[in-house]
Amino acid sequence: MRKDTVVVAGGRPDHEHDAPVNPPVVLTSTYRGTGELDPADRTYARLTNPTWEAFEDVLAQLEEAPCPALSYASGLAAITAVLTLVPVGGTLVLPRHSYQGSVALAHTWQERGIFTVRTVDITDTEATSAALDGADMLWVESPTNPMLEIADVPALVRAAREKGVLTCVDNTFATPLLQRPLGVGADLVVHSATKYIAGHSDVLMGAVLCATPELRQRLHSQRSLEGGIPGPFEAWLALRGVRTLAVRVERSMATAAELARRLEAHPAVAHVRYPGLASDPGHERAAAQLQGGFGSVISVVPHGDVAAAERLLTDLRVWTPATSLGGVESLIERRRRHHDEPETVPENLLRLSVGIENVEDLWEDLRAGLDALADR
Ligand SMILES: Cc1ncc(COP(=O)(O)O)c(C=O)c1O
């Protein structure tokens, strides 16, 4: 099945007479059972839940993983789980521009003496490969949050394999529709399912996909012990969101490409970062690596200071000034309002998450704000 069918057809109950077409929300904390425990037994709801299983099956089909995904309470819970695979005293190689929560978490663990963080410019393949010497895990984001840089994912994964380093790709921005890191040899993929996967800004959830059943088993045992699990209703909402993933991504990407072009030509805009623009430094790599489009996030640096950028946000009517991305509604945010966003991200950079509204309404709203900025 093609991916736009998988999102609709995957994770459904068997085609039996009178079966519901949707998986039920299974609200239970425990399962009936007697006698010797079998590893396949459901046993207790911290270990598994049928509603998660439906979600985990679809995600595995989308990422072309050999075994089901693992659901977590949030993207950061999924990231936490993966980072525990770095041994105590080990080394994590981390892009300087990654989701700021991943960076903050890794640094917290470094401060506690658990592992060492080596920060890299992930677009610099040679320097990143050199930083892998003696490391235990390579963290990849591509496109990066919020700079939208594109890493050479196949080359980095190859370099990591040669040096016996595990690779994990945070595939939240690209979604499994545009990029399937396991296919180029990555060991792990994480998602903030809160974003495109669930798609409606109404639920937090995360997921991990593993290249081998052994890795999955390790993480599953750990998840069962640590308990960073989602509720069944959250998993059901995320699965319901997956049903429209392909049409949402297609629509928002087409709008993002158009808005990026128009933004680039506006006199109040100093710089636009969007891998779909021919002028973008990541364009060639993105064209080679991302299948079917360039994503729906745009970063814009307007002329003027921070106050001007903030004023632009308050002038908007269709766009919502809020953090997060990947929902049906368009969001815009000045990223450096987060104190832990690195100083290499321009202070007035605005990250736009393009939703599925009409492109002209989105443009007119932005253009009015930018015109006002240009006139000041
Ligand atoms: C790329 C990326 N990864 C992970 C996360 C964390 O996900 P969550 O908010 O679901 O914990 C985010 C959140 O913004 C993100 O943008």
Tab-separated table of C-alpha atoms and ligand atoms in Angstrom:
chain	number	residue	atom	x	y	z
A	1	MET	CA	0.000	0.000	0.000
A	2	ARG	CA	1.099	3.553	-0.671
A	3	LYS	CA	1.599	5.844	2.327
A	4	ASP	CA	-1.542	7.908	1.684
A	5	THR	CA	-3.525	4.661	1.876
A	6	VAL	CA	-1.633	3.344	4.916
A	7	VAL	CA	-2.610	6.410	6.948
A	8	VAL	CA	-6.261	5.619	6.294
A	9	ALA	CA	-6.267	1.813	6.222
A	10	GLY	CA	-3.647	0.899	8.840
A	11	GLY	CA	-4.434	-0.001	12.446
A	12	ARG	CA	-8.070	-0.952	11.773
A	13	PRO	CA	-9.852	-3.897	13.425
A	14	ASP	CA	-10.000	-7.099	11.320
A	15	HIS	CA	-12.562	-7.110	8.522
A	16	GLU	CA	-15.040	-9.318	10.371
A	17	HIS	CA	-18.793	-9.068	10.121
A	18	ASP	CA	-20.149	-6.454	12.537
A	19	ALA	CA	-16.654	-5.352	13.575
A	20	PRO	CA	-16.324	-1.613	14.266
A	21	VAL	CA	-14.353	0.248	11.589
A	22	ASN	CA	-12.294	2.078	14.206
A	23	PRO	CA	-10.280	0.619	17.063
A	24	PRO	CA	-11.971	1.232	20.412
A	25	VAL	CA	-10.486	3.351	23.183
A	26	VAL	CA	-9.589	0.576	25.610
A	27	LEU	CA	-9.900	1.951	29.114
A	28	THR	CA	-8.415	-0.631	31.395
A	29	SER	CA	-5.509	-0.758	33.780
A	30	THR	CA	-5.220	-4.554	33.716
A	31	TYR	CA	-6.026	-7.699	31.691
A	32	ARG	CA	-7.444	-11.054	32.722
A	33	GLY	CA	-4.943	-13.886	32.974
A	34	THR	CA	-3.858	-16.935	34.950
A	35	GLY	CA	-0.855	-19.223	35.175
A	36	GLU	CA	2.697	-18.780	33.977
A	37	LEU	CA	3.215	-15.390	32.244
A	38	ASP	CA	4.031	-15.400	28.544
A	39	PRO	CA	6.008	-12.405	27.182
A	40	ALA	CA	3.193	-11.844	24.665
A	41	ASP	CA	0.575	-11.541	27.441
A	42	ARG	CA	-0.870	-8.077	27.868
A	43	THR	CA	-0.918	-8.464	31.670
A	44	TYR	CA	-0.988	-4.813	32.776
A	45	ALA	CA	-1.677	-1.524	31.003
A	46	ARG	CA	1.726	0.035	31.696
A	47	LEU	CA	3.123	-2.623	29.330
A	48	THR	CA	0.696	-2.223	26.427
A	49	ASN	CA	-2.786	-1.205	25.405
A	50	PRO	CA	-4.767	-2.232	22.275
A	51	THR	CA	-5.405	1.416	21.336
A	52	TRP	CA	-1.667	2.171	21.384
A	53	GLU	CA	-1.053	-0.996	19.388
A	54	ALA	CA	-3.239	0.249	16.512
A	55	PHE	CA	-1.309	3.557	16.473
A	56	GLU	CA	2.038	1.770	16.772
A	57	ASP	CA	1.225	-0.490	13.795
A	58	VAL	CA	0.348	2.392	11.471
A	59	LEU	CA	3.431	4.374	12.419
A	60	ALA	CA	5.655	1.337	11.830
A	61	GLN	CA	4.132	0.879	8.370
A	62	LEU	CA	4.722	4.546	7.573
A	63	GLU	CA	8.352	4.497	8.741
A	64	GLU	CA	8.861	1.038	7.181
A	65	ALA	CA	10.083	-0.270	10.523
A	66	PRO	CA	10.441	-4.031	11.094
A	67	CYS	CA	8.522	-3.891	14.382
A	68	PRO	CA	5.761	-1.756	15.901
A	69	ALA	CA	6.498	1.741	17.180
A	70	LEU	CA	6.563	2.427	20.919
A	71	SER	CA	4.171	5.105	22.179
A	72	TYR	CA	5.186	7.617	24.828
A	73	ALA	CA	3.446	10.326	26.810
A	74	SER	CA	5.134	13.095	24.778
A	75	GLY	CA	7.867	13.630	22.219
A	76	LEU	CA	10.245	14.498	25.028
A	77	ALA	CA	9.377	11.268	26.890
A	78	ALA	CA	10.309	9.388	23.677
A	79	ILE	CA	13.577	11.371	23.427
A	80	THR	CA	14.336	10.647	27.095
A	81	ALA	CA	13.851	6.924	26.463
A	82	VAL	CA	16.268	6.940	23.527
A	83	LEU	CA	18.902	8.978	25.377
A	84	THR	CA	19.017	6.333	28.097
A	85	LEU	CA	20.685	4.108	25.462
A	86	VAL	CA	23.811	6.279	25.789
A	87	PRO	CA	25.867	4.446	28.419
A	88	VAL	CA	26.882	6.161	31.654
A	89	GLY	CA	30.151	7.940	30.920
A	90	GLY	CA	29.419	7.801	27.177
A	91	THR	CA	29.228	10.532	24.539
A	92	LEU	CA	26.295	11.980	22.629
A	93	VAL	CA	26.890	13.979	19.435
A	94	LEU	CA	24.144	16.603	19.188
A	95	PRO	CA	23.337	19.280	16.557
A	96	ARG	CA	23.641	22.830	17.958
A	97	HIS	CA	20.295	23.657	16.363
A	98	SER	CA	17.976	20.943	17.623
A	99	TYR	CA	14.659	21.182	19.363
A	100	GLN	CA	15.601	23.198	22.419
A	101	GLY	CA	14.014	20.636	24.779
A	102	SER	CA	16.316	17.875	23.468
A	103	VAL	CA	19.332	20.141	23.917
A	104	ALA	CA	18.275	21.182	27.444
A	105	LEU	CA	17.656	17.559	28.438
A	106	ALA	CA	21.024	16.376	27.108
A	107	HIS	CA	22.822	19.195	28.924
A	108	THR	CA	21.023	18.421	32.176
A	109	TRP	CA	22.313	14.871	31.975
A	110	GLN	CA	25.784	16.103	31.136
A	111	GLU	CA	25.709	18.371	34.225
A	112	ARG	CA	24.718	15.366	36.332
A	113	GLY	CA	27.775	13.503	34.999
A	114	ILE	CA	25.729	10.887	33.132
A	115	PHE	CA	27.238	11.478	29.689
A	116	THR	CA	29.179	14.038	27.660
A	117	VAL	CA	27.608	16.140	24.920
A	118	ARG	CA	29.571	17.083	21.795
A	119	THR	CA	27.791	19.866	19.947
A	120	VAL	CA	28.115	19.951	16.150
A	121	ASP	CA	26.930	21.868	13.130
A	122	ILE	CA	24.938	18.996	11.612
A	123	THR	CA	25.186	20.511	8.109
A	124	ASP	CA	28.963	20.036	8.270
A	125	THR	CA	29.238	16.344	7.436
A	126	GLU	CA	33.005	16.195	7.778
A	127	ALA	CA	33.116	17.856	11.207
A	128	THR	CA	30.161	15.804	12.466
A	129	SER	CA	31.782	12.562	11.241
A	130	ALA	CA	35.030	13.525	12.997
A	131	ALA	CA	33.080	14.185	16.218
A	132	LEU	CA	31.810	10.583	16.114
A	133	ASP	CA	35.182	9.139	17.136
A	134	GLY	CA	34.657	7.325	20.424
A	135	ALA	CA	31.026	8.502	20.641
A	136	ASP	CA	28.013	6.323	21.481
A	137	MET	CA	25.098	8.069	19.813
A	138	LEU	CA	24.570	10.556	17.008
A	139	TRP	CA	21.427	12.672	17.262
A	140	VAL	CA	20.121	14.003	13.954
A	141	GLU	CA	17.468	16.561	13.212
A	142	SER	CA	16.864	17.424	9.577
A	143	PRO	CA	15.318	19.890	8.908
A	144	THR	CA	16.569	21.361	12.197
A	145	ASN	CA	14.351	23.289	14.559
A	146	PRO	CA	14.130	26.263	14.043
A	147	MET	CA	16.889	26.976	11.468
A	148	LEU	CA	15.584	24.428	8.928
A	149	GLU	CA	19.090	23.269	8.068
A	150	ILE	CA	19.412	20.038	6.119
A	151	ALA	CA	21.906	17.374	7.173
A	152	ASP	CA	23.335	14.814	4.777
A	153	VAL	CA	21.468	12.052	6.596
A	154	PRO	CA	22.664	9.046	4.513
A	155	ALA	CA	26.336	10.122	4.791
A	156	LEU	CA	26.093	10.736	8.550
A	157	VAL	CA	24.367	7.415	9.157
A	158	ARG	CA	27.074	5.636	7.124
A	159	ALA	CA	29.845	7.357	9.089
A	160	ALA	CA	28.167	6.463	12.387
A	161	ARG	CA	27.769	2.794	11.345
A	162	GLU	CA	31.445	2.573	10.410
A	163	LYS	CA	32.375	3.846	13.872
A	164	GLY	CA	29.861	1.668	15.747
A	165	VAL	CA	27.801	4.688	16.830
A	166	LEU	CA	24.004	4.418	17.176
A	167	THR	CA	22.053	6.993	15.157
A	168	CYS	CA	18.701	8.444	16.149
A	169	VAL	CA	16.814	10.798	13.842
A	170	ASP	CA	14.128	13.123	15.176
A	171	ASN	CA	11.773	12.937	12.196
A	172	THR	CA	9.116	15.265	13.596
A	173	PHE	CA	9.571	18.038	10.995
A	174	ALA	CA	9.812	15.824	7.910
A	175	THR	CA	7.176	13.253	8.937
A	176	PRO	CA	7.461	9.674	7.637
A	177	LEU	CA	5.850	10.837	4.405
A	178	LEU	CA	8.913	12.874	3.378
A	179	GLN	CA	11.774	11.051	5.045
A	180	ARG	CA	12.304	7.473	6.283
A	181	PRO	CA	15.620	7.394	8.161
A	182	LEU	CA	15.473	3.663	8.948
A	183	GLY	CA	15.646	3.072	5.176
A	184	VAL	CA	19.089	4.697	5.022
A	185	GLY	CA	20.366	2.734	8.011
A	186	ALA	CA	19.446	4.821	11.089
A	187	ASP	CA	18.949	2.737	14.241
A	188	LEU	CA	16.163	4.779	15.787
A	189	VAL	CA	13.585	7.381	14.853
A	190	VAL	CA	11.690	9.580	17.301
A	191	HIS	CA	8.585	11.653	16.752
A	192	SER	CA	6.830	14.304	18.663
A	193	ALA	CA	3.457	12.880	17.566
A	194	THR	CA	2.043	16.046	19.134
A	195	LYS	CA	2.900	17.788	15.846
A	196	TYR	CA	2.062	16.543	12.329
A	197	ILE	CA	1.162	12.973	13.283
A	198	ALA	CA	-1.732	13.976	15.565
A	199	GLY	CA	-2.072	17.272	13.716
A	200	HIS	CA	-4.729	19.206	15.658
A	201	SER	CA	-2.845	20.775	18.591
A	202	ASP	CA	-5.056	18.902	21.020
A	203	VAL	CA	-2.839	16.117	22.318
A	204	LEU	CA	0.746	15.448	23.423
A	205	MET	CA	2.284	12.149	22.431
A	206	GLY	CA	5.599	10.715	21.299
A	207	ALA	CA	6.843	7.623	19.523
A	208	VAL	CA	10.052	5.699	18.896
A	209	LEU	CA	10.750	3.362	15.983
A	210	CYS	CA	13.574	0.842	16.074
A	211	ALA	CA	15.609	-0.802	13.310
A	212	THR	CA	15.707	-4.132	15.199
A	213	PRO	CA	13.338	-6.089	17.453
A	214	GLU	CA	16.187	-6.289	20.017
A	215	LEU	CA	16.388	-2.502	20.344
A	216	ARG	CA	12.593	-2.333	20.602
A	217	GLN	CA	12.579	-4.999	23.288
A	218	ARG	CA	15.144	-3.039	25.280
A	219	LEU	CA	13.129	0.155	25.072
A	220	HIS	CA	9.862	-1.654	25.717
A	221	SER	CA	11.203	-3.189	28.936
A	222	GLN	CA	12.444	0.199	30.008
A	223	ARG	CA	9.167	1.942	29.170
A	224	SER	CA	7.322	-0.689	31.229
A	225	LEU	CA	9.589	0.060	34.195
A	226	GLU	CA	9.650	3.828	33.879
A	227	GLY	CA	6.021	4.309	32.897
A	228	GLY	CA	6.247	7.253	30.479
A	229	ILE	CA	3.159	6.008	28.659
A	230	PRO	CA	0.275	7.817	26.959
A	231	GLY	CA	-3.349	7.406	27.940
A	232	PRO	CA	-5.463	5.328	25.529
A	233	PHE	CA	-7.570	8.337	24.573
A	234	GLU	CA	-4.434	10.272	23.574
A	235	ALA	CA	-3.371	7.349	21.377
A	236	TRP	CA	-6.828	7.232	19.818
A	237	LEU	CA	-6.723	10.974	19.088
A	238	ALA	CA	-3.267	10.612	17.544
A	239	LEU	CA	-4.474	7.726	15.373
A	240	ARG	CA	-7.485	9.749	14.315
A	241	GLY	CA	-5.071	12.523	13.349
A	242	VAL	CA	-2.949	10.103	11.305
A	243	ARG	CA	-5.964	9.412	9.064
A	244	THR	CA	-5.591	12.863	7.483
A	245	LEU	CA	-1.802	13.147	7.696
A	246	ALA	CA	-1.250	12.826	3.946
A	247	VAL	CA	-3.827	15.422	2.920
A	248	ARG	CA	-2.796	17.832	5.696
A	249	VAL	CA	0.888	17.587	4.815
A	250	GLU	CA	0.229	17.917	1.081
A	251	ARG	CA	-1.922	21.001	1.559
A	252	SER	CA	0.245	22.754	4.139
A	253	MET	CA	3.425	22.087	2.144
A	254	ALA	CA	1.970	23.588	-1.017
A	255	THR	CA	0.891	26.666	0.962
A	256	ALA	CA	4.286	26.907	2.707
A	257	ALA	CA	6.123	26.814	-0.633
A	258	GLU	CA	3.950	29.645	-1.956
A	259	LEU	CA	4.251	31.742	1.214
A	260	ALA	CA	8.032	31.276	1.307
A	261	ARG	CA	8.298	32.640	-2.233
A	262	ARG	CA	6.123	35.651	-1.419
A	263	LEU	CA	7.892	36.322	1.877
A	264	GLU	CA	11.276	36.278	0.163
A	265	ALA	CA	10.098	39.074	-2.144
A	266	HIS	CA	8.652	41.301	0.622
A	267	PRO	CA	10.749	44.407	1.405
A	268	ALA	CA	10.211	44.048	5.179
A	269	VAL	CA	11.865	40.603	5.136
A	270	ALA	CA	15.629	40.326	5.521
A	271	HIS	CA	15.887	36.570	5.170
A	272	VAL	CA	13.721	33.468	4.655
A	273	ARG	CA	14.787	29.934	5.511
A	274	TYR	CA	12.798	27.269	3.719
A	275	PRO	CA	14.480	24.257	2.077
A	276	GLY	CA	12.113	24.492	-0.886
A	277	LEU	CA	13.554	27.859	-1.960
A	278	ALA	CA	16.287	27.609	-4.585
A	279	SER	CA	18.195	30.266	-2.578
A	280	ASP	CA	18.191	28.145	0.610
A	281	PRO	CA	21.572	26.630	1.564
A	282	GLY	CA	19.887	23.257	2.203
A	283	HIS	CA	17.907	23.198	-1.037
A	284	GLU	CA	19.986	20.680	-2.983
A	285	ARG	CA	20.223	18.211	-0.122
A	286	ALA	CA	16.535	18.589	0.653
A	287	ALA	CA	15.627	17.996	-2.998
A	288	ALA	CA	17.703	14.803	-2.949
A	289	GLN	CA	16.548	13.513	0.434
A	290	LEU	CA	12.987	14.650	1.088
A	291	GLN	CA	10.352	12.880	-0.977
A	292	GLY	CA	7.404	14.853	-2.270
A	293	GLY	CA	8.053	18.284	-0.765
A	294	PHE	CA	9.977	20.435	1.677
A	295	GLY	CA	7.786	20.536	4.766
A	296	SER	CA	5.487	23.198	6.176
A	297	VAL	CA	7.726	25.190	8.502
A	298	ILE	CA	9.299	28.465	7.368
A	299	SER	CA	11.683	30.646	9.355
A	300	VAL	CA	11.647	34.348	8.605
A	301	VAL	CA	13.955	37.121	9.783
A	302	PRO	CA	12.170	40.467	9.323
A	303	HIS	CA	14.019	43.783	9.166
A	304	GLY	CA	13.949	45.678	12.436
A	305	ASP	CA	14.482	44.801	16.056
A	306	VAL	CA	12.856	42.333	18.441
A	307	ALA	CA	10.126	44.809	19.384
A	308	ALA	CA	9.174	45.181	15.700
A	309	ALA	CA	9.012	41.402	15.259
A	310	GLU	CA	6.848	41.095	18.385
A	311	ARG	CA	4.562	43.875	17.131
A	312	LEU	CA	4.077	41.990	13.884
A	313	LEU	CA	2.821	39.001	15.867
A	314	THR	CA	0.244	41.023	17.748
A	315	ASP	CA	-1.045	42.559	14.481
A	316	LEU	CA	-1.955	39.169	12.977
A	317	ARG	CA	-5.541	37.942	12.869
A	318	VAL	CA	-5.447	34.584	11.039
A	319	TRP	CA	-2.102	33.372	12.376
A	320	THR	CA	-1.976	32.443	16.051
A	321	PRO	CA	1.097	33.566	17.971
A	322	ALA	CA	1.948	30.357	19.832
A	323	THR	CA	4.677	27.780	20.129
A	324	SER	CA	4.457	24.312	18.525
A	325	LEU	CA	3.876	23.254	14.941
A	326	GLY	CA	2.276	20.663	12.706
A	327	GLY	CA	-1.367	21.448	13.488
A	328	VAL	CA	-4.177	22.363	11.105
A	329	GLU	CA	-3.969	25.985	12.285
A	330	SER	CA	-1.089	28.253	11.334
A	331	LEU	CA	1.159	29.269	14.231
A	332	ILE	CA	3.912	31.849	14.401
A	333	GLU	CA	6.476	32.416	17.116
A	334	ARG	CA	9.652	34.380	17.828
A	335	ARG	CA	11.848	31.494	18.883
A	336	ARG	CA	14.309	33.438	21.024
A	337	ARG	CA	11.499	34.158	23.491
A	338	HIS	CA	12.599	30.766	24.822
A	339	HIS	CA	15.630	31.569	26.948
A	340	ASP	CA	17.391	28.318	26.117
A	341	GLU	CA	17.246	28.834	22.319
A	342	PRO	CA	20.903	29.313	21.249
A	343	GLU	CA	22.277	32.744	20.369
A	344	THR	CA	23.103	31.497	16.863
A	345	VAL	CA	19.333	31.702	16.194
A	346	PRO	CA	18.643	35.367	15.256
A	347	GLU	CA	16.824	37.215	18.050
A	348	ASN	CA	13.987	38.282	15.772
A	349	LEU	CA	13.640	35.003	13.826
A	350	LEU	CA	9.989	34.038	13.457
A	351	ARG	CA	9.113	30.370	12.986
A	352	LEU	CA	5.961	29.845	10.970
A	353	SER	CA	4.094	26.544	11.105
A	354	VAL	CA	1.830	26.637	8.069
A	355	GLY	CA	-1.578	25.062	8.545
A	356	ILE	CA	-4.339	24.189	6.105
A	357	GLU	CA	-6.219	27.500	5.901
A	358	ASN	CA	-6.654	29.261	2.555
A	359	VAL	CA	-3.294	30.482	1.284
A	360	GLU	CA	-4.636	33.928	0.382
A	361	ASP	CA	-6.039	34.526	3.872
A	362	LEU	CA	-2.723	33.521	5.366
A	363	TRP	CA	-0.811	35.752	2.971
A	364	GLU	CA	-3.068	38.806	3.334
A	365	ASP	CA	-2.709	38.600	7.116
A	366	LEU	CA	1.085	38.288	6.956
A	367	ARG	CA	1.440	40.891	4.247
A	368	ALA	CA	-0.592	43.449	6.222
A	369	GLY	CA	1.672	42.904	9.235
A	370	LEU	CA	4.811	43.141	7.110
A	371	ASP	CA	3.562	46.238	5.245
A	372	ALA	CA	2.979	47.928	8.592
A	373	LEU	CA	6.495	46.951	9.613
A	374	ALA	CA	7.954	48.370	6.399
A	375	ASP	CA	6.036	51.659	6.910
A	376	ARG	CA	7.260	52.224	10.484
B	1	LIG	C1	11.581	18.497	16.653
B	1	LIG	C2	10.893	18.278	17.978
B	1	LIG	N1	11.152	17.161	18.677
B	1	LIG	C3	10.573	16.927	19.861
B	1	LIG	C4	9.700	17.833	20.441
B	1	LIG	C5	9.109	17.549	21.788
B	1	LIG	O1	7.840	17.020	21.671
B	1	LIG	P1	6.691	17.150	22.770
B	1	LIG	O2	6.332	18.587	22.887
B	1	LIG	O3	5.613	16.276	22.230
B	1	LIG	O4	7.262	16.620	24.056
B	1	LIG	C6	9.384	19.001	19.743
B	1	LIG	C7	8.443	19.982	20.344
B	1	LIG	O5	8.326	21.109	19.904
B	1	LIG	C8	10.008	19.226	18.475
B	1	LIG	O6	9.767	20.356	17.771
